[in-house]
PDB file of C-alpha atoms in Angstrom:
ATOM      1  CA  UNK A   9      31.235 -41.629 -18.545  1.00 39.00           C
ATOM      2  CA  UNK A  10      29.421 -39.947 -15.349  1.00 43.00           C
ATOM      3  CA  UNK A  11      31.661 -36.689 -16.643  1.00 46.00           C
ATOM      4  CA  UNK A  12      29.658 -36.702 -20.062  1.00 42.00           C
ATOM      5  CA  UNK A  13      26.120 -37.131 -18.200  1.00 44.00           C
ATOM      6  CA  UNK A  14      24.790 -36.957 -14.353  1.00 46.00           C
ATOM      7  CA  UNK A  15      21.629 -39.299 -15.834  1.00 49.00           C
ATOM      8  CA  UNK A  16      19.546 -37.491 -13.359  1.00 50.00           C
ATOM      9  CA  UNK A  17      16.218 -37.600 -14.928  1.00 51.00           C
ATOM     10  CA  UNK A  18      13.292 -35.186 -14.263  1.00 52.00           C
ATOM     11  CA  UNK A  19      12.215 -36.409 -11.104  1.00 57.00           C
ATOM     12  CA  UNK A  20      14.927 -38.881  -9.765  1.00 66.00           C
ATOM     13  CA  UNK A  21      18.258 -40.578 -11.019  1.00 74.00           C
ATOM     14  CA  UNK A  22      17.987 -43.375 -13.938  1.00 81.00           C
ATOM     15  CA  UNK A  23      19.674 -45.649 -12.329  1.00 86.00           C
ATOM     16  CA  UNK A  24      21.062 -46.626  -8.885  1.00 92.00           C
ATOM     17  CA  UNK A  25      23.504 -49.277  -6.995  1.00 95.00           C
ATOM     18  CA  UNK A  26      22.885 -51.760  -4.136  1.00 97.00           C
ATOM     19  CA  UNK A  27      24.567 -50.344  -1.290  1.00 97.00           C
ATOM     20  CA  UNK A  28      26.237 -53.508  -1.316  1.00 97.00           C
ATOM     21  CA  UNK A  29      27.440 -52.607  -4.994  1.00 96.00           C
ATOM     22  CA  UNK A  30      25.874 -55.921  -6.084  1.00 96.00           C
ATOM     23  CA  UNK A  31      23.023 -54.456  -8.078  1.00 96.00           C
ATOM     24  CA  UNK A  32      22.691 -52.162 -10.423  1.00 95.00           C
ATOM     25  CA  UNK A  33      18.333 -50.761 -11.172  1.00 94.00           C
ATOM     26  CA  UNK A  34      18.360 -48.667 -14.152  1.00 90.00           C
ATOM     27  CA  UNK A  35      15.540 -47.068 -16.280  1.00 87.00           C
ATOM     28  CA  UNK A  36      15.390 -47.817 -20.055  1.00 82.00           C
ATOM     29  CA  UNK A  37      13.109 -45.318 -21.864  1.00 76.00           C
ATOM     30  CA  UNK A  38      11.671 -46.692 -24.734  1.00 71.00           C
ATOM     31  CA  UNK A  39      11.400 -44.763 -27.979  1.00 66.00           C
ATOM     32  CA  UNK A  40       8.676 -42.243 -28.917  1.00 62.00           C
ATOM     33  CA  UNK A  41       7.135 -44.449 -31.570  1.00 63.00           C
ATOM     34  CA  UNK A  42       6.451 -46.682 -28.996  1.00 60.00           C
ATOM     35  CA  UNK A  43       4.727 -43.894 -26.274  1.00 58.00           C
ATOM     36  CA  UNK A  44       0.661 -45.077 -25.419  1.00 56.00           C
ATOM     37  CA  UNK A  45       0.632 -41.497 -23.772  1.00 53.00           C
ATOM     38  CA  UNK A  46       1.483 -38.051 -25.508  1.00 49.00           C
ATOM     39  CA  UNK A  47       0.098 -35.461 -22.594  1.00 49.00           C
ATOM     40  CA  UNK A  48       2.291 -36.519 -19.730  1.00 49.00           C
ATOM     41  CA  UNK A  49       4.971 -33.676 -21.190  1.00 45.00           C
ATOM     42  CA  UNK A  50       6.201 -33.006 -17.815  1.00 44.00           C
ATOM     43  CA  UNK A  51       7.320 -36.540 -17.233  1.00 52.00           C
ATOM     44  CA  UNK A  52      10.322 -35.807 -19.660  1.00 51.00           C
ATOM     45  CA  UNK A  53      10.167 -39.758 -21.114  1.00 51.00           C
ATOM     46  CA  UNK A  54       8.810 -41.701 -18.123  1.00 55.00           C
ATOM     47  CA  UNK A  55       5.471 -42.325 -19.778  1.00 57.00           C
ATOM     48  CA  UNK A  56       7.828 -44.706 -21.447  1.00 67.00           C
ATOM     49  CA  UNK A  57      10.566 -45.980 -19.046  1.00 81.00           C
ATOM     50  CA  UNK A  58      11.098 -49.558 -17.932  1.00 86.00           C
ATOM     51  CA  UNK A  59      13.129 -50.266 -15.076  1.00 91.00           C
ATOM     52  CA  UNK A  60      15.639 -53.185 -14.652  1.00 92.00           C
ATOM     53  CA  UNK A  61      17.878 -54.651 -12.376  1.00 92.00           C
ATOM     54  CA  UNK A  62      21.206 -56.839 -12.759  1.00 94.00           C
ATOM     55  CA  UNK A  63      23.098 -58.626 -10.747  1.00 94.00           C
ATOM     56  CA  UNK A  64      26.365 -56.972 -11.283  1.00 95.00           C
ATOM     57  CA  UNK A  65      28.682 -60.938  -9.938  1.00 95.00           C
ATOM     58  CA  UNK A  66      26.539 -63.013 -12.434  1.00 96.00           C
ATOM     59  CA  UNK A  67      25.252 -61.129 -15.357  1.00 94.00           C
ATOM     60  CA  UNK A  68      21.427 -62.233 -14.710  1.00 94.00           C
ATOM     61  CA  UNK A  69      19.013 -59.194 -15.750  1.00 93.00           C
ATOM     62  CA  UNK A  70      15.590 -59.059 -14.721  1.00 92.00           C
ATOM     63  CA  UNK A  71      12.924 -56.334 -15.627  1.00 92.00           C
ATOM     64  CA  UNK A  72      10.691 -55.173 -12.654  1.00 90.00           C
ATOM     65  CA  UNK A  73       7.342 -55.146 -13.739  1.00 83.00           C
ATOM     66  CA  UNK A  74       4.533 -52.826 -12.396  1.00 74.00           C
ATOM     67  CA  UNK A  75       1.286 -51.765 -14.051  1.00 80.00           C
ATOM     68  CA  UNK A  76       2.590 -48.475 -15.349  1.00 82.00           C
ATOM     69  CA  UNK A  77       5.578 -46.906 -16.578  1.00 84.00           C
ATOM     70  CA  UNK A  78       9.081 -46.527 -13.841  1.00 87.00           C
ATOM     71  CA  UNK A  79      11.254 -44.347 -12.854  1.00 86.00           C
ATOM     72  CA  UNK A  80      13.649 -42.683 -10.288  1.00 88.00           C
ATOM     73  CA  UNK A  81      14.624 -46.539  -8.522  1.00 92.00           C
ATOM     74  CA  UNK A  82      16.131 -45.900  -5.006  1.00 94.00           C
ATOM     75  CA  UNK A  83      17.614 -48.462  -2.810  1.00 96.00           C
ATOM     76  CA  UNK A  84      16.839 -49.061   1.093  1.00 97.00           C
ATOM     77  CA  UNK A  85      19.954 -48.207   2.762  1.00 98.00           C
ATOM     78  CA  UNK A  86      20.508 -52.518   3.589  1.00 97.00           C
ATOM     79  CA  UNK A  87      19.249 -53.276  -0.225  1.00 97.00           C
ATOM     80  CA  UNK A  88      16.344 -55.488   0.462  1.00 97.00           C
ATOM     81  CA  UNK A  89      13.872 -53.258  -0.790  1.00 97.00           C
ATOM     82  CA  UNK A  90      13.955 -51.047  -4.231  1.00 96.00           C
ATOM     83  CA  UNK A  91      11.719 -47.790  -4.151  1.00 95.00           C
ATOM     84  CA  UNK A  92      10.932 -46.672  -6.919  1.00 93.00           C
ATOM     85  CA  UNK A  93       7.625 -44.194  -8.992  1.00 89.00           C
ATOM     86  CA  UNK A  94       5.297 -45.829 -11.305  1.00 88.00           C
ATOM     87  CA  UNK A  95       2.902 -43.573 -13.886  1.00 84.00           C
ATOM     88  CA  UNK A  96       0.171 -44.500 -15.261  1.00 80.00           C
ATOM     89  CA  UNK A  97      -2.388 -42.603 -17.406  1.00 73.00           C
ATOM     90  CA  UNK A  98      -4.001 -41.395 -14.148  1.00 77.00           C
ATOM     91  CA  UNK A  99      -1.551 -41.815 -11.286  1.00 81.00           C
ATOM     92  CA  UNK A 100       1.981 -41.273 -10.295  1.00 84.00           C
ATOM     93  CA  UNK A 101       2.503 -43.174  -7.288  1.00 87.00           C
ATOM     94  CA  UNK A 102       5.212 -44.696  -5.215  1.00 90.00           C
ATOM     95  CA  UNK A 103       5.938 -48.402  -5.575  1.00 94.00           C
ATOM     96  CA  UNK A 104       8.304 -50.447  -3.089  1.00 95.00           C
ATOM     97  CA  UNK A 105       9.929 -53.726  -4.181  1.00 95.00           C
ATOM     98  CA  UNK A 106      10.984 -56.484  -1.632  1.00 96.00           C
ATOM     99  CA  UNK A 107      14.010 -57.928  -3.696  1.00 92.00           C
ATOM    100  CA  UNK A 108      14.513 -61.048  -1.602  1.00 92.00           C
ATOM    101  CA  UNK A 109      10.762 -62.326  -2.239  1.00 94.00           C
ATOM    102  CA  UNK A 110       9.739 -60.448  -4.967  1.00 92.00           C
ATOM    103  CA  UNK A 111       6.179 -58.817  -3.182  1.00 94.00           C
ATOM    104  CA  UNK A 112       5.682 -55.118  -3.970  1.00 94.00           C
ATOM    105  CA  UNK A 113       4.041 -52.782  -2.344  1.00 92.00           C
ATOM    106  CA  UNK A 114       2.315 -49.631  -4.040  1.00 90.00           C
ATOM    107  CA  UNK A 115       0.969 -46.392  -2.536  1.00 88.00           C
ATOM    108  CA  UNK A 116      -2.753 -45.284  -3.454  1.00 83.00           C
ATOM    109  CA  UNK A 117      -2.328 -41.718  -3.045  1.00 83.00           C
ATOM    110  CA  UNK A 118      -0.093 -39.646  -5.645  1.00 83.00           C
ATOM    111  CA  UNK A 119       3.319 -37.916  -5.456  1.00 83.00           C
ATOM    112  CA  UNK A 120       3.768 -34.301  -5.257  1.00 78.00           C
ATOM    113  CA  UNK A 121       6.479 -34.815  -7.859  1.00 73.00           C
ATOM    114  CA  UNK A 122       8.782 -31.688  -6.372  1.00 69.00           C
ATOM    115  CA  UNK A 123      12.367 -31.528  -6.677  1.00 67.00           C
ATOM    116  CA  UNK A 124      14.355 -33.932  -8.108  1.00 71.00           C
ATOM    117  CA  UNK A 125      13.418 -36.962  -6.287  1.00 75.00           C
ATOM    118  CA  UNK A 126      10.136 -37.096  -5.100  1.00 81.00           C
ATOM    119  CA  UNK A 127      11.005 -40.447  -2.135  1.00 88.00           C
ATOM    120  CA  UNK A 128      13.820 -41.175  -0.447  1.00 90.00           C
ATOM    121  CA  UNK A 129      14.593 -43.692   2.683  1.00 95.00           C
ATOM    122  CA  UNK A 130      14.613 -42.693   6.217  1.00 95.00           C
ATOM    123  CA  UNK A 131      15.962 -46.109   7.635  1.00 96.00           C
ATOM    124  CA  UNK A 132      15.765 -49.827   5.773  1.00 95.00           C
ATOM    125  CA  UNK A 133      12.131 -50.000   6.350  1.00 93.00           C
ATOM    126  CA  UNK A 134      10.866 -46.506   6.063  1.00 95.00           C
ATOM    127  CA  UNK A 135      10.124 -44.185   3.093  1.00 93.00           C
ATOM    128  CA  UNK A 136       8.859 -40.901   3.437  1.00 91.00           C
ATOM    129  CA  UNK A 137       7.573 -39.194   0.810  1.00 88.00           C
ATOM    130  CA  UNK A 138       4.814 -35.930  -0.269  1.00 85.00           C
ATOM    131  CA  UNK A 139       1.553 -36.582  -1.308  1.00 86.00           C
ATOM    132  CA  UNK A 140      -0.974 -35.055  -3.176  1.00 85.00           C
ATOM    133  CA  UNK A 141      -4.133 -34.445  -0.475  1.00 86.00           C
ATOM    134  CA  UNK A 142      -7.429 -36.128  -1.562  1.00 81.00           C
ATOM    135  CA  UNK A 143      -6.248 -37.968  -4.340  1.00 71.00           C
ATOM    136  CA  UNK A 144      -5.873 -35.764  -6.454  1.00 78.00           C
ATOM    137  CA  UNK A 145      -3.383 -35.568  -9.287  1.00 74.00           C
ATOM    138  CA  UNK A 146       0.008 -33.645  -8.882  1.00 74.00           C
ATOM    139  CA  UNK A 147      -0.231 -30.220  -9.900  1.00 69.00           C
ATOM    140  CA  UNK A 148       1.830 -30.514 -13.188  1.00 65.00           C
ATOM    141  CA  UNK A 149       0.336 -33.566 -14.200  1.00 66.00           C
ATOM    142  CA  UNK A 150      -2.832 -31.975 -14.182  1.00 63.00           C
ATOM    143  CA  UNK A 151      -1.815 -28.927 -15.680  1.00 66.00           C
ATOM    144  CA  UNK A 152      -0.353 -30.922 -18.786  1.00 62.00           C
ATOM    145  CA  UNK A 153      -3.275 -32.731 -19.539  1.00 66.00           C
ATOM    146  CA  UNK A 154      -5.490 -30.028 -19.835  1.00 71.00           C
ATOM    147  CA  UNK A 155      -3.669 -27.460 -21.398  1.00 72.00           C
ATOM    148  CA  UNK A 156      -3.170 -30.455 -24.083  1.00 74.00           C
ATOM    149  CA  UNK A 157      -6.769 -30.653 -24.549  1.00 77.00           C
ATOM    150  CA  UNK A 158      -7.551 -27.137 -24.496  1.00 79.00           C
ATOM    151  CA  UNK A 159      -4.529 -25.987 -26.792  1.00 79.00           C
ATOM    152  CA  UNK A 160      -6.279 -27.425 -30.296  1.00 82.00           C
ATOM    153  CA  UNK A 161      -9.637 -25.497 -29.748  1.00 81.00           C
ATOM    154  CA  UNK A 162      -7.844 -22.285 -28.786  1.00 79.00           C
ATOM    155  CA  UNK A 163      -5.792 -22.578 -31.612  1.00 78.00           C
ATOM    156  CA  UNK A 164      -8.633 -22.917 -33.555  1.00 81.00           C
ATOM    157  CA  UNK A 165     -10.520 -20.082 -32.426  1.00 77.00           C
ATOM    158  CA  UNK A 166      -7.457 -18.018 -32.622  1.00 76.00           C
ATOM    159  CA  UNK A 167      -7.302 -18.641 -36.591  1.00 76.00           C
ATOM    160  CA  UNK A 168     -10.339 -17.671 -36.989  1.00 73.00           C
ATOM    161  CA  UNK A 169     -10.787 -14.163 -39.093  1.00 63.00           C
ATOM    162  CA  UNK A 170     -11.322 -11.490 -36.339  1.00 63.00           C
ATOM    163  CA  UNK A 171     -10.801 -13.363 -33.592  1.00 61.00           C
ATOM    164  CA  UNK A 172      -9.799 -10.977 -30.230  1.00 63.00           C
ATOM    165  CA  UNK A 173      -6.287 -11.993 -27.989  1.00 62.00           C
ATOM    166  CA  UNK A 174      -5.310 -11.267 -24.842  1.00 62.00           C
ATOM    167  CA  UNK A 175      -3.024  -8.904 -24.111  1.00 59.00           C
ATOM    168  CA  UNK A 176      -1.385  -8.072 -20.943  1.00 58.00           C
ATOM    169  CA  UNK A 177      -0.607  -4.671 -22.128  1.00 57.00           C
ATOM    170  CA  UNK A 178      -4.579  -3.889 -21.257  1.00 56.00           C
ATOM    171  CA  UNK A 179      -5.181   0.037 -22.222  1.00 58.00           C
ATOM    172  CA  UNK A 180      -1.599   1.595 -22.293  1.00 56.00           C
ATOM    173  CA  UNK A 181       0.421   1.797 -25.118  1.00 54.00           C
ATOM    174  CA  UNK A 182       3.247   0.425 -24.413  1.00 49.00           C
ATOM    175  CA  UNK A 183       5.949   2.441 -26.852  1.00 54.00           C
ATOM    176  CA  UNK A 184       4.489   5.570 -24.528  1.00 51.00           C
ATOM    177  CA  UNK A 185       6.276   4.434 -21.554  1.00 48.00           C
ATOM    178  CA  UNK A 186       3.285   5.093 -19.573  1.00 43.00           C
TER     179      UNK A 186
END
């Protein structure tokens, strides 16, 4: 199967094993009918994820619940903790799971969101991970929202009769070579 499909998402695997090969945490993206958000394009399907974990020896599956949608889960290298990136309308931030007693922990400041995981562990109680300064949203989060708001009234304008585009040609003809 893992020769038909990596399952690396966007920003972090779909699913990952206890180191102790016990548990399995996967992400289960629900269908677009069922998507509260439409902007978040860059999130390729996380505005719409659930993650899960199973105990691999008994069969018992449990959903991890956070007040958003998850992604990218990532084990502590001794399994106690899961790490793992929760979205919301106006966050991605960095949520941390204590599996034994079920308390979570979740970062107030938001994810830089580069590469293709944007936390990993540095020991079994560490996580290091980029932030964006000042609270502010991540660059391509940002970007997405407002070039979906913006796009309708350009269009718009654009279909009007007479309208002028921009053209990055500026004065010179461009079949002159010039």
């Amino acid at each position: 199967m893992l020769k038909l499909d990596t399952f690396t998402g966007m920003h972090g695997d779909c699913f990952a094993f206890s180191p102790d090969g016990q548990r399995l945490a996967f992400c289960v993206q629900r269908s677009l009918q069922s998507a509260t958000r439409h902007t978040d394009v860059f999130l390729a399907g996380v505005a719409r994820s659930e993650l899960w974990w199973i105990d691999l020896a008994s069969g018992q599956i449990e959903e991890v619940t956070a007040e958003g949608d998850r992604f990218a889960p990532c084990w502590s290298p001794d399994g106690s903790m899961l790490a793992f990136g929760v979205a919301t309308s106006e966050s991605v931030r960095l949520s941390i799971l204590n599996v034994r007693d079920g308390r979570r922990l979740t970062l107030t400041g938001n994810l830089t969101l580069r590469g293709k995981r944007p936390f990993d562990w540095i020991d079994d109680t560490q996580v290091v991970c980029a932030m964006v300064p000042g609270g502010e949203l991540p660059r391509l989060f940002d970007l997405d929202r407002r070039a979906c708001r913006k796009a309708p009234q350009t269009w718009a304008q654009l279909d009007r009769l007479g309208s002028s585009t921009v053209s990055v040609l500026g004065q010179r003809d461009w079949r002159a070579g010039r």
